[in-house]
PDB file of C-alpha atoms in Angstrom:
ATOM      1  CA  UNK A 112      11.638 -45.056  41.816  1.00  0.00           C
ATOM      2  CA  UNK A 113      14.689 -44.313  39.677  1.00  0.00           C
ATOM      3  CA  UNK A 114      14.077 -42.420  36.448  1.00  0.00           C
ATOM      4  CA  UNK A 115      14.822 -44.052  33.102  1.00  0.00           C
ATOM      5  CA  UNK A 116      17.907 -42.919  31.252  1.00  0.00           C
ATOM      6  CA  UNK A 117      15.891 -41.234  28.503  1.00  0.00           C
ATOM      7  CA  UNK A 118      13.793 -39.046  30.810  1.00  0.00           C
ATOM      8  CA  UNK A 119      14.678 -35.345  30.439  1.00  0.00           C
ATOM      9  CA  UNK A 120      14.527 -32.665  33.116  1.00  0.00           C
ATOM     10  CA  UNK A 121      14.503 -29.252  31.437  1.00  0.00           C
ATOM     11  CA  UNK A 122      14.930 -25.993  33.347  1.00  0.00           C
ATOM     12  CA  UNK A 123      12.639 -23.145  32.266  1.00  0.00           C
ATOM     13  CA  UNK A 124      14.576 -20.095  31.094  1.00  0.00           C
ATOM     14  CA  UNK A 125      13.672 -16.450  31.565  1.00  0.00           C
ATOM     15  CA  UNK A 126      12.483 -16.231  27.955  1.00  0.00           C
ATOM     16  CA  UNK A 127      10.010 -19.071  28.595  1.00  0.00           C
ATOM     17  CA  UNK A 128       8.599 -17.582  31.813  1.00  0.00           C
ATOM     18  CA  UNK A 129       4.788 -17.622  31.692  1.00  0.00           C
ATOM     19  CA  UNK A 130       4.583 -20.074  28.787  1.00  0.00           C
ATOM     20  CA  UNK A 131       1.901 -22.759  28.914  1.00  0.00           C
ATOM     21  CA  UNK A 132       3.072 -26.314  29.514  1.00  0.00           C
ATOM     22  CA  UNK A 133       1.570 -27.595  26.247  1.00  0.00           C
ATOM     23  CA  UNK A 134       3.282 -24.918  24.148  1.00  0.00           C
ATOM     24  CA  UNK A 135       6.570 -25.506  25.987  1.00  0.00           C
ATOM     25  CA  UNK A 136       6.361 -29.215  25.158  1.00  0.00           C
ATOM     26  CA  UNK A 137       5.474 -28.559  21.513  1.00  0.00           C
ATOM     27  CA  UNK A 138       8.754 -26.679  21.197  1.00  0.00           C
ATOM     28  CA  UNK A 139      10.835 -29.276  23.076  1.00  0.00           C
ATOM     29  CA  UNK A 140       9.393 -32.492  21.616  1.00  0.00           C
ATOM     30  CA  UNK A 141       9.971 -32.226  17.883  1.00  0.00           C
ATOM     31  CA  UNK A 142       7.327 -33.947  15.789  1.00  0.00           C
ATOM     32  CA  UNK A 143       4.810 -34.509  18.595  1.00  0.00           C
ATOM     33  CA  UNK A 144       1.169 -33.714  17.724  1.00  0.00           C
ATOM     34  CA  UNK A 145      -0.802 -31.657  20.231  1.00  0.00           C
ATOM     35  CA  UNK A 146      -3.131 -34.598  20.994  1.00  0.00           C
ATOM     36  CA  UNK A 147      -0.160 -36.632  22.202  1.00  0.00           C
ATOM     37  CA  UNK A 148       1.067 -33.727  24.321  1.00  0.00           C
ATOM     38  CA  UNK A 149      -2.322 -33.518  26.042  1.00  0.00           C
ATOM     39  CA  UNK A 150      -2.340 -37.277  26.608  1.00  0.00           C
ATOM     40  CA  UNK A 151       1.029 -37.483  28.362  1.00  0.00           C
ATOM     41  CA  UNK A 152       0.206 -34.450  30.505  1.00  0.00           C
ATOM     42  CA  UNK A 153      -3.170 -35.911  31.488  1.00  0.00           C
ATOM     43  CA  UNK A 154      -1.539 -39.246  32.428  1.00  0.00           C
ATOM     44  CA  UNK A 155       0.943 -37.469  34.709  1.00  0.00           C
ATOM     45  CA  UNK A 156       3.987 -38.382  32.634  1.00  0.00           C
ATOM     46  CA  UNK A 157       4.902 -34.706  32.467  1.00  0.00           C
ATOM     47  CA  UNK A 158       5.762 -33.130  35.809  1.00  0.00           C
ATOM     48  CA  UNK A 159       6.785 -29.629  36.858  1.00  0.00           C
ATOM     49  CA  UNK A 160       8.910 -29.567  39.995  1.00  0.00           C
ATOM     50  CA  UNK A 161       7.827 -33.210  40.460  1.00  0.00           C
ATOM     51  CA  UNK A 162       4.118 -32.261  40.571  1.00  0.00           C
ATOM     52  CA  UNK A 163       1.328 -33.097  38.137  1.00  0.00           C
ATOM     53  CA  UNK A 164       0.139 -30.227  35.965  1.00  0.00           C
ATOM     54  CA  UNK A 165      -2.488 -29.350  33.366  1.00  0.00           C
ATOM     55  CA  UNK A 166      -1.805 -28.377  29.737  1.00  0.00           C
ATOM     56  CA  UNK A 167      -2.594 -24.713  30.483  1.00  0.00           C
ATOM     57  CA  UNK A 168      -0.370 -24.515  33.589  1.00  0.00           C
ATOM     58  CA  UNK A 169       1.955 -21.515  33.307  1.00  0.00           C
ATOM     59  CA  UNK A 170       5.668 -22.102  33.812  1.00  0.00           C
ATOM     60  CA  UNK A 171       8.053 -19.871  35.760  1.00  0.00           C
ATOM     61  CA  UNK A 172      11.774 -19.241  35.379  1.00  0.00           C
ATOM     62  CA  UNK A 173      13.718 -21.985  37.124  1.00  0.00           C
ATOM     63  CA  UNK A 174      10.932 -24.598  37.040  1.00  0.00           C
ATOM     64  CA  UNK A 175      12.088 -28.127  36.251  1.00  0.00           C
ATOM     65  CA  UNK A 176       9.961 -29.895  33.651  1.00  0.00           C
ATOM     66  CA  UNK A 177      10.019 -33.673  33.395  1.00  0.00           C
ATOM     67  CA  UNK A 178       9.676 -34.896  29.797  1.00  0.00           C
ATOM     68  CA  UNK A 179       9.190 -38.658  29.359  1.00  0.00           C
ATOM     69  CA  UNK A 180      10.876 -40.671  26.591  1.00  0.00           C
ATOM     70  CA  UNK A 181       8.614 -40.820  23.551  1.00  0.00           C
ATOM     71  CA  UNK A 182       8.618 -42.991  20.453  1.00  0.00           C
ATOM     72  CA  UNK A 183       6.199 -41.612  17.907  1.00  0.00           C
ATOM     73  CA  UNK A 184       4.575 -43.955  15.438  1.00  0.00           C
ATOM     74  CA  UNK A 185       4.605 -42.766  11.808  1.00  0.00           C
ATOM     75  CA  UNK A 186       0.835 -42.393  11.999  1.00  0.00           C
ATOM     76  CA  UNK A 187       0.801 -39.952  14.922  1.00  0.00           C
ATOM     77  CA  UNK A 188       4.033 -38.060  14.352  1.00  0.00           C
ATOM     78  CA  UNK A 189       3.975 -34.587  12.844  1.00  0.00           C
ATOM     79  CA  UNK A 190       5.484 -34.860   9.386  1.00  0.00           C
ATOM     80  CA  UNK A 191       9.122 -33.873   9.148  1.00  0.00           C
ATOM     81  CA  UNK A 192       9.909 -30.776   7.150  1.00  0.00           C
ATOM     82  CA  UNK A 193      10.845 -31.579   3.574  1.00  0.00           C
ATOM     83  CA  UNK A 194      13.993 -30.050   2.109  1.00  0.00           C
ATOM     84  CA  UNK A 195      11.849 -27.932  -0.221  1.00  0.00           C
ATOM     85  CA  UNK A 196       9.759 -26.518   2.655  1.00  0.00           C
ATOM     86  CA  UNK A 197      12.863 -26.023   4.808  1.00  0.00           C
ATOM     87  CA  UNK A 198      14.530 -23.996   2.056  1.00  0.00           C
ATOM     88  CA  UNK A 199      11.325 -22.086   1.318  1.00  0.00           C
ATOM     89  CA  UNK A 200      10.892 -21.015   4.944  1.00  0.00           C
ATOM     90  CA  UNK A 201      14.564 -20.202   5.395  1.00  0.00           C
ATOM     91  CA  UNK A 202      14.302 -17.839   2.438  1.00  0.00           C
ATOM     92  CA  UNK A 203      10.980 -16.340   3.538  1.00  0.00           C
ATOM     93  CA  UNK A 204      12.186 -14.388   6.569  1.00  0.00           C
ATOM     94  CA  UNK A 205      11.588 -10.725   5.742  1.00  0.00           C
ATOM     95  CA  UNK A 206      13.045  -9.178   8.912  1.00  0.00           C
ATOM     96  CA  UNK A 207      14.218 -10.681  12.201  1.00  0.00           C
ATOM     97  CA  UNK A 208      14.625  -8.840  15.479  1.00  0.00           C
ATOM     98  CA  UNK A 209      16.080 -10.008  18.764  1.00  0.00           C
ATOM     99  CA  UNK A 210      12.795 -11.494  19.973  1.00  0.00           C
ATOM    100  CA  UNK A 211      10.509 -11.481  16.916  1.00  0.00           C
ATOM    101  CA  UNK A 212      10.539 -12.285  13.225  1.00  0.00           C
ATOM    102  CA  UNK A 213       8.314 -11.649  10.222  1.00  0.00           C
ATOM    103  CA  UNK A 214       7.818 -14.369   7.611  1.00  0.00           C
ATOM    104  CA  UNK A 215       6.541 -13.867   4.074  1.00  0.00           C
ATOM    105  CA  UNK A 216       4.056 -16.736   4.355  1.00  0.00           C
ATOM    106  CA  UNK A 217       3.532 -18.729   1.159  1.00  0.00           C
ATOM    107  CA  UNK A 218      -0.022 -19.269  -0.054  1.00  0.00           C
ATOM    108  CA  UNK A 219      -1.338 -22.788   0.552  1.00  0.00           C
ATOM    109  CA  UNK A 220       0.530 -23.329   3.822  1.00  0.00           C
ATOM    110  CA  UNK A 221      -1.629 -23.435   6.966  1.00  0.00           C
ATOM    111  CA  UNK A 222      -0.175 -21.524   9.923  1.00  0.00           C
ATOM    112  CA  UNK A 223      -0.606 -24.565  12.184  1.00  0.00           C
ATOM    113  CA  UNK A 224      -1.370 -28.266  11.875  1.00  0.00           C
ATOM    114  CA  UNK A 225      -4.649 -29.978  12.709  1.00  0.00           C
ATOM    115  CA  UNK A 226      -7.914 -30.908  10.962  1.00  0.00           C
ATOM    116  CA  UNK A 227      -6.117 -33.091   8.438  1.00  0.00           C
ATOM    117  CA  UNK A 228      -3.082 -30.805   8.124  1.00  0.00           C
ATOM    118  CA  UNK A 229      -0.057 -32.863   9.231  1.00  0.00           C
ATOM    119  CA  UNK A 230       2.295 -29.905   9.447  1.00  0.00           C
ATOM    120  CA  UNK A 231       1.743 -26.162   9.497  1.00  0.00           C
ATOM    121  CA  UNK A 232       4.075 -23.188   9.331  1.00  0.00           C
ATOM    122  CA  UNK A 233       4.633 -22.970  13.087  1.00  0.00           C
ATOM    123  CA  UNK A 234       5.465 -26.681  13.429  1.00  0.00           C
ATOM    124  CA  UNK A 235       7.764 -26.502  10.411  1.00  0.00           C
ATOM    125  CA  UNK A 236       9.554 -23.398  11.683  1.00  0.00           C
ATOM    126  CA  UNK A 237      10.144 -25.022  15.068  1.00  0.00           C
ATOM    127  CA  UNK A 238      11.941 -27.814  13.245  1.00  0.00           C
ATOM    128  CA  UNK A 239      13.884 -25.449  10.988  1.00  0.00           C
ATOM    129  CA  UNK A 240      14.855 -23.055  13.792  1.00  0.00           C
ATOM    130  CA  UNK A 241      16.239 -25.493  16.330  1.00  0.00           C
ATOM    131  CA  UNK A 242      18.229 -22.620  17.839  1.00  0.00           C
ATOM    132  CA  UNK A 243      15.022 -21.153  19.317  1.00  0.00           C
ATOM    133  CA  UNK A 244      13.555 -22.371  22.619  1.00  0.00           C
ATOM    134  CA  UNK A 245      10.396 -20.309  22.085  1.00  0.00           C
ATOM    135  CA  UNK A 246       8.431 -19.590  18.919  1.00  0.00           C
ATOM    136  CA  UNK A 247       4.758 -18.613  18.808  1.00  0.00           C
ATOM    137  CA  UNK A 248       2.374 -16.986  16.326  1.00  0.00           C
ATOM    138  CA  UNK A 249       1.324 -13.423  17.200  1.00  0.00           C
ATOM    139  CA  UNK A 250      -1.560 -13.489  14.719  1.00  0.00           C
ATOM    140  CA  UNK A 251      -2.793 -15.748  11.918  1.00  0.00           C
ATOM    141  CA  UNK A 252      -3.368 -15.709   8.192  1.00  0.00           C
ATOM    142  CA  UNK A 253      -5.777 -17.895   6.249  1.00  0.00           C
ATOM    143  CA  UNK A 254      -4.163 -20.881   4.567  1.00  0.00           C
ATOM    144  CA  UNK A 255      -4.511 -19.393   1.075  1.00  0.00           C
ATOM    145  CA  UNK A 256      -3.399 -15.888   2.101  1.00  0.00           C
ATOM    146  CA  UNK A 257       0.229 -14.926   1.517  1.00  0.00           C
ATOM    147  CA  UNK A 258       2.352 -12.194   3.057  1.00  0.00           C
ATOM    148  CA  UNK A 259       3.503 -10.725   6.368  1.00  0.00           C
ATOM    149  CA  UNK A 260       3.136 -12.998   9.386  1.00  0.00           C
ATOM    150  CA  UNK A 261       4.563 -12.000  12.779  1.00  0.00           C
ATOM    151  CA  UNK A 262       6.001 -14.478  15.287  1.00  0.00           C
ATOM    152  CA  UNK A 263       7.477 -13.980  18.758  1.00  0.00           C
ATOM    153  CA  UNK A 264      10.736 -15.576  19.896  1.00  0.00           C
ATOM    154  CA  UNK A 265      10.172 -14.983  23.635  1.00  0.00           C
ATOM    155  CA  UNK A 266       7.271 -14.964  26.059  1.00  0.00           C
ATOM    156  CA  UNK A 267       7.686 -11.246  27.003  1.00  0.00           C
ATOM    157  CA  UNK A 268       7.704 -10.308  23.313  1.00  0.00           C
ATOM    158  CA  UNK A 269       4.553 -12.368  22.696  1.00  0.00           C
ATOM    159  CA  UNK A 270       2.732 -10.604  25.543  1.00  0.00           C
ATOM    160  CA  UNK A 271       3.859  -7.164  24.359  1.00  0.00           C
ATOM    161  CA  UNK A 272       2.869  -7.827  20.747  1.00  0.00           C
ATOM    162  CA  UNK A 273      -0.494  -9.307  21.771  1.00  0.00           C
ATOM    163  CA  UNK A 274      -1.146  -6.141  23.768  1.00  0.00           C
ATOM    164  CA  UNK A 275      -0.289  -4.001  20.737  1.00  0.00           C
ATOM    165  CA  UNK A 276      -2.685  -6.092  18.665  1.00  0.00           C
ATOM    166  CA  UNK A 277      -5.537  -5.750  21.175  1.00  0.00           C
ATOM    167  CA  UNK A 278      -4.987  -2.001  21.547  1.00  0.00           C
ATOM    168  CA  UNK A 279      -5.031  -1.584  17.735  1.00  0.00           C
ATOM    169  CA  UNK A 280      -1.424  -0.379  17.665  1.00  0.00           C
ATOM    170  CA  UNK A 281      -0.621  -2.854  14.908  1.00  0.00           C
ATOM    171  CA  UNK A 282      -1.226  -1.741  11.323  1.00  0.00           C
ATOM    172  CA  UNK A 283      -1.964  -4.548   8.831  1.00  0.00           C
ATOM    173  CA  UNK A 284      -2.618  -3.813   5.146  1.00  0.00           C
ATOM    174  CA  UNK A 285      -3.699  -6.313   2.497  1.00  0.00           C
ATOM    175  CA  UNK A 286      -4.029  -6.269  -1.278  1.00  0.00           C
ATOM    176  CA  UNK A 287      -7.192  -7.923  -2.587  1.00  0.00           C
ATOM    177  CA  UNK A 288      -8.529  -8.300  -6.114  1.00  0.00           C
ATOM    178  CA  UNK A 289     -12.339  -8.213  -6.148  1.00  0.00           C
ATOM    179  CA  UNK A 290     -15.039  -8.642  -8.760  1.00  0.00           C
ATOM    180  CA  UNK A 291     -16.631  -5.493 -10.198  1.00  0.00           C
ATOM    181  CA  UNK A 292     -15.907  -1.782  -9.842  1.00  0.00           C
ATOM    182  CA  UNK A 293     -15.600  -0.900  -6.171  1.00  0.00           C
ATOM    183  CA  UNK A 294     -17.333   2.468  -5.582  1.00  0.00           C
ATOM    184  CA  UNK A 295     -14.779   5.158  -4.681  1.00  0.00           C
ATOM    185  CA  UNK A 296     -17.173   6.595  -2.103  1.00  0.00           C
ATOM    186  CA  UNK A 297     -17.267   3.407  -0.022  1.00  0.00           C
ATOM    187  CA  UNK A 298     -14.380   3.601   2.446  1.00  0.00           C
ATOM    188  CA  UNK A 299     -15.619   1.315   5.211  1.00  0.00           C
ATOM    189  CA  UNK A 300     -17.678  -1.833   5.598  1.00  0.00           C
ATOM    190  CA  UNK A 301     -19.064  -2.278   9.092  1.00  0.00           C
ATOM    191  CA  UNK A 302     -21.055  -5.496   9.451  1.00  0.00           C
ATOM    192  CA  UNK A 303     -21.197  -7.844  12.431  1.00  0.00           C
ATOM    193  CA  UNK A 304     -19.791 -11.308  11.785  1.00  0.00           C
ATOM    194  CA  UNK A 305     -20.790 -14.690  13.185  1.00  0.00           C
ATOM    195  CA  UNK A 306     -18.867 -17.963  12.891  1.00  0.00           C
ATOM    196  CA  UNK A 307     -20.712 -21.181  12.163  1.00  0.00           C
ATOM    197  CA  UNK A 308     -19.920 -24.745  11.100  1.00  0.00           C
ATOM    198  CA  UNK A 309     -21.197 -26.644   8.080  1.00  0.00           C
ATOM    199  CA  UNK A 310     -22.437 -30.224   8.336  1.00  0.00           C
ATOM    200  CA  UNK A 311     -19.039 -31.471   7.092  1.00  0.00           C
ATOM    201  CA  UNK A 312     -17.256 -29.634   9.910  1.00  0.00           C
ATOM    202  CA  UNK A 313     -15.943 -26.773   7.762  1.00  0.00           C
ATOM    203  CA  UNK A 314     -15.903 -23.381   9.491  1.00  0.00           C
ATOM    204  CA  UNK A 315     -17.562 -20.423   7.798  1.00  0.00           C
ATOM    205  CA  UNK A 316     -18.399 -16.816   8.663  1.00  0.00           C
ATOM    206  CA  UNK A 317     -21.528 -14.820   7.808  1.00  0.00           C
ATOM    207  CA  UNK A 318     -22.903 -11.356   8.356  1.00  0.00           C
ATOM    208  CA  UNK A 319     -25.295 -11.519  11.299  1.00  0.00           C
ATOM    209  CA  UNK A 320     -26.837  -8.749  13.393  1.00  0.00           C
ATOM    210  CA  UNK A 321     -26.114 -10.849  16.503  1.00  0.00           C
ATOM    211  CA  UNK A 322     -22.473 -11.429  15.549  1.00  0.00           C
ATOM    212  CA  UNK A 323     -19.318  -9.684  16.745  1.00  0.00           C
ATOM    213  CA  UNK A 324     -18.535  -6.112  15.729  1.00  0.00           C
ATOM    214  CA  UNK A 325     -16.290  -6.033  12.646  1.00  0.00           C
ATOM    215  CA  UNK A 326     -15.012  -3.124  10.555  1.00  0.00           C
ATOM    216  CA  UNK A 327     -12.764  -3.014   7.494  1.00  0.00           C
ATOM    217  CA  UNK A 328     -11.385   0.007   5.650  1.00  0.00           C
ATOM    218  CA  UNK A 329     -11.145  -0.362   1.877  1.00  0.00           C
ATOM    219  CA  UNK A 330      -9.400   1.903  -0.636  1.00  0.00           C
ATOM    220  CA  UNK A 331      -9.173   1.470  -4.407  1.00  0.00           C
ATOM    221  CA  UNK A 332      -5.550   0.824  -5.357  1.00  0.00           C
ATOM    222  CA  UNK A 333      -6.141   0.249  -9.068  1.00  0.00           C
ATOM    223  CA  UNK A 334      -9.371   0.084 -11.077  1.00  0.00           C
ATOM    224  CA  UNK A 335     -10.122  -2.137 -14.075  1.00  0.00           C
ATOM    225  CA  UNK A 336     -13.367  -2.420 -16.086  1.00  0.00           C
ATOM    226  CA  UNK A 337     -14.481  -5.645 -14.381  1.00  0.00           C
ATOM    227  CA  UNK A 338     -12.275  -6.008 -11.287  1.00  0.00           C
ATOM    228  CA  UNK A 339     -10.758  -3.749  -8.638  1.00  0.00           C
ATOM    229  CA  UNK A 340      -7.478  -4.001  -6.760  1.00  0.00           C
ATOM    230  CA  UNK A 341      -8.116  -2.855  -3.200  1.00  0.00           C
ATOM    231  CA  UNK A 342      -6.040  -2.056  -0.167  1.00  0.00           C
ATOM    232  CA  UNK A 343      -7.878  -3.548   2.812  1.00  0.00           C
ATOM    233  CA  UNK A 344      -7.183  -2.613   6.420  1.00  0.00           C
ATOM    234  CA  UNK A 345      -9.000  -4.727   9.029  1.00  0.00           C
ATOM    235  CA  UNK A 346      -9.774  -2.450  11.967  1.00  0.00           C
ATOM    236  CA  UNK A 347     -10.945  -5.503  13.900  1.00  0.00           C
ATOM    237  CA  UNK A 348      -9.486  -8.979  13.528  1.00  0.00           C
ATOM    238  CA  UNK A 349     -12.305 -11.436  12.876  1.00  0.00           C
ATOM    239  CA  UNK A 350     -11.906 -14.715  10.997  1.00  0.00           C
ATOM    240  CA  UNK A 351     -12.277 -14.277   7.193  1.00  0.00           C
ATOM    241  CA  UNK A 352     -13.195 -10.632   7.832  1.00  0.00           C
ATOM    242  CA  UNK A 353     -11.882  -9.082   4.614  1.00  0.00           C
ATOM    243  CA  UNK A 354     -13.341 -11.865   2.478  1.00  0.00           C
ATOM    244  CA  UNK A 355     -16.821 -11.741   4.047  1.00  0.00           C
ATOM    245  CA  UNK A 356     -16.999  -7.936   4.147  1.00  0.00           C
ATOM    246  CA  UNK A 357     -16.007  -7.676   0.477  1.00  0.00           C
ATOM    247  CA  UNK A 358     -18.605 -10.304  -0.507  1.00  0.00           C
ATOM    248  CA  UNK A 359     -21.208  -8.528   1.656  1.00  0.00           C
ATOM    249  CA  UNK A 360     -20.492  -5.320  -0.263  1.00  0.00           C
ATOM    250  CA  UNK A 361     -21.209  -7.177  -3.519  1.00  0.00           C
ATOM    251  CA  UNK A 362     -17.564  -7.536  -4.588  1.00  0.00           C
ATOM    252  CA  UNK A 363     -16.213 -10.971  -3.572  1.00  0.00           C
ATOM    253  CA  UNK A 364     -12.497 -11.688  -3.762  1.00  0.00           C
ATOM    254  CA  UNK A 365     -11.326 -13.493  -6.864  1.00  0.00           C
ATOM    255  CA  UNK A 366     -10.256 -17.063  -6.168  1.00  0.00           C
ATOM    256  CA  UNK A 367     -12.396 -17.296  -3.035  1.00  0.00           C
ATOM    257  CA  UNK A 368     -13.931 -20.779  -3.009  1.00  0.00           C
ATOM    258  CA  UNK A 369     -15.933 -20.085   0.172  1.00  0.00           C
ATOM    259  CA  UNK A 370     -17.554 -16.710  -0.402  1.00  0.00           C
ATOM    260  CA  UNK A 371     -17.211 -16.186  -4.143  1.00  0.00           C
ATOM    261  CA  UNK A 372     -19.904 -16.106  -6.835  1.00  0.00           C
ATOM    262  CA  UNK A 373     -20.136 -17.640 -10.291  1.00  0.00           C
ATOM    263  CA  UNK A 374     -19.104 -14.285 -11.767  1.00  0.00           C
ATOM    264  CA  UNK A 375     -16.028 -13.982  -9.542  1.00  0.00           C
ATOM    265  CA  UNK A 376     -15.054 -17.570 -10.349  1.00  0.00           C
ATOM    266  CA  UNK A 377     -15.373 -16.911 -14.079  1.00  0.00           C
ATOM    267  CA  UNK A 378     -13.249 -13.761 -13.794  1.00  0.00           C
ATOM    268  CA  UNK A 379     -10.590 -15.669 -11.834  1.00  0.00           C
ATOM    269  CA  UNK A 380     -10.493 -18.384 -14.506  1.00  0.00           C
ATOM    270  CA  UNK A 381     -10.265 -15.798 -17.276  1.00  0.00           C
ATOM    271  CA  UNK A 382      -7.246 -14.202 -15.559  1.00  0.00           C
ATOM    272  CA  UNK A 383      -5.560 -17.542 -14.864  1.00  0.00           C
ATOM    273  CA  UNK A 384      -5.898 -17.122 -11.096  1.00  0.00           C
ATOM    274  CA  UNK A 385      -5.656 -20.455  -9.295  1.00  0.00           C
ATOM    275  CA  UNK A 386      -5.773 -19.299  -5.663  1.00  0.00           C
ATOM    276  CA  UNK A 387      -7.245 -16.634  -3.392  1.00  0.00           C
ATOM    277  CA  UNK A 388      -6.073 -13.144  -4.334  1.00  0.00           C
ATOM    278  CA  UNK A 389      -5.357 -11.868  -0.840  1.00  0.00           C
ATOM    279  CA  UNK A 390      -1.873 -10.774   0.197  1.00  0.00           C
ATOM    280  CA  UNK A 391      -0.754  -9.282   3.532  1.00  0.00           C
ATOM    281  CA  UNK A 392       1.371  -6.584   1.924  1.00  0.00           C
ATOM    282  CA  UNK A 393       2.532  -4.607   4.948  1.00  0.00           C
ATOM    283  CA  UNK A 394       2.747  -4.792   8.711  1.00  0.00           C
ATOM    284  CA  UNK A 395       3.671  -2.131  11.269  1.00  0.00           C
ATOM    285  CA  UNK A 396       3.986  -2.602  15.020  1.00  0.00           C
ATOM    286  CA  UNK A 397       5.807  -1.181  18.070  1.00  0.00           C
ATOM    287  CA  UNK A 398       9.049  -3.074  18.663  1.00  0.00           C
ATOM    288  CA  UNK A 399       8.492  -4.998  21.941  1.00  0.00           C
ATOM    289  CA  UNK A 400      11.601  -3.694  23.733  1.00  0.00           C
ATOM    290  CA  UNK A 401      12.237  -0.200  22.393  1.00  0.00           C
ATOM    291  CA  UNK A 402       8.709   0.768  21.378  1.00  0.00           C
ATOM    292  CA  UNK A 403       9.946   2.180  18.055  1.00  0.00           C
ATOM    293  CA  UNK A 404       7.767   1.522  15.028  1.00  0.00           C
ATOM    294  CA  UNK A 405       8.774  -1.352  12.779  1.00  0.00           C
ATOM    295  CA  UNK A 406       7.262  -1.293   9.283  1.00  0.00           C
ATOM    296  CA  UNK A 407       7.710  -4.232   6.918  1.00  0.00           C
ATOM    297  CA  UNK A 408       6.488  -4.916   3.396  1.00  0.00           C
ATOM    298  CA  UNK A 409       6.148  -8.205   1.521  1.00  0.00           C
ATOM    299  CA  UNK A 410       6.294  -7.908  -2.264  1.00  0.00           C
ATOM    300  CA  UNK A 411       3.344  -9.252  -4.213  1.00  0.00           C
ATOM    301  CA  UNK A 412       4.094 -12.844  -5.324  1.00  0.00           C
ATOM    302  CA  UNK A 413       4.905 -13.410  -8.978  1.00  0.00           C
ATOM    303  CA  UNK A 414       1.714 -15.384  -9.619  1.00  0.00           C
ATOM    304  CA  UNK A 415      -0.453 -12.495  -8.421  1.00  0.00           C
ATOM    305  CA  UNK A 416       1.626  -9.925 -10.325  1.00  0.00           C
ATOM    306  CA  UNK A 417       0.999 -11.990 -13.457  1.00  0.00           C
ATOM    307  CA  UNK A 418      -2.752 -11.878 -12.805  1.00  0.00           C
ATOM    308  CA  UNK A 419      -2.636  -8.070 -12.563  1.00  0.00           C
ATOM    309  CA  UNK A 420      -0.661  -7.894 -15.813  1.00  0.00           C
ATOM    310  CA  UNK A 421      -3.324  -9.988 -17.550  1.00  0.00           C
ATOM    311  CA  UNK A 422      -6.069  -7.806 -16.017  1.00  0.00           C
ATOM    312  CA  UNK A 423      -4.443  -4.676 -17.459  1.00  0.00           C
ATOM    313  CA  UNK A 424      -4.167  -6.278 -20.901  1.00  0.00           C
ATOM    314  CA  UNK A 425      -7.421  -8.253 -21.129  1.00  0.00           C
ATOM    315  CA  UNK A 426     -10.070  -6.355 -19.173  1.00  0.00           C
TER     316      UNK A 426
END
């Protein structure tokens, strides 16, 4: 049967070698939600070398991928990037290498869409950077966390950076403002963490002896009478690790609506803090091709600098 005029056959490039079919399609079909991608793959509308595939099928250089014509309804389409978000992201690139880039992620922007989020940073960047055939997150940041976020622009770079992450060759440092005076003698918090889900579907994390091993290094960066500015270095990379470990130590992060206390909420209000005080200040990693160390810093956002100024004057 002859193919329709709008059917595309895309050849997989060397930089896309090893990429999953679903991620390949997310990059090629602008505005398509992941649920739709899964549906057209499951129905056999997507073919690789004329054969049916699964969403997690890995592609190889030279493969021909059949992409059917799609008309997305407004309800199911990923929201288009607004001019404000486009300009914000364009101005948020801290450093860009040949096959990677580091974004200074704004607070309040989820790293990916889903669970009621129509568009996340990765979907928005794929629309903004139409020159890239490949763009994937190397790691994640919580929605309310700002700062250094690393992305890969090729499959080999993604694999190399993921290996560096797993082998703890990646150095990530955060600034966190916590309630109370953090004891200078406490350098590490080592407490196993377990993920669970509330009745409303919200994901949370708690300290649990049966949970996964988790360790965070803390150092006092600046001390105030009622709050402490800490440098936090997650040795492991568990969800909400810094936030839960700080709360477990009796010093929850200011602005934390999940793990905070009444005292921490009152302190946040007193300082005019309207969001989580957690900022990924620096990131260091081996460059995927050369192996040389890349070290990048993201300046503290103005709103958090203002909170520190008020803390120095009022507390």
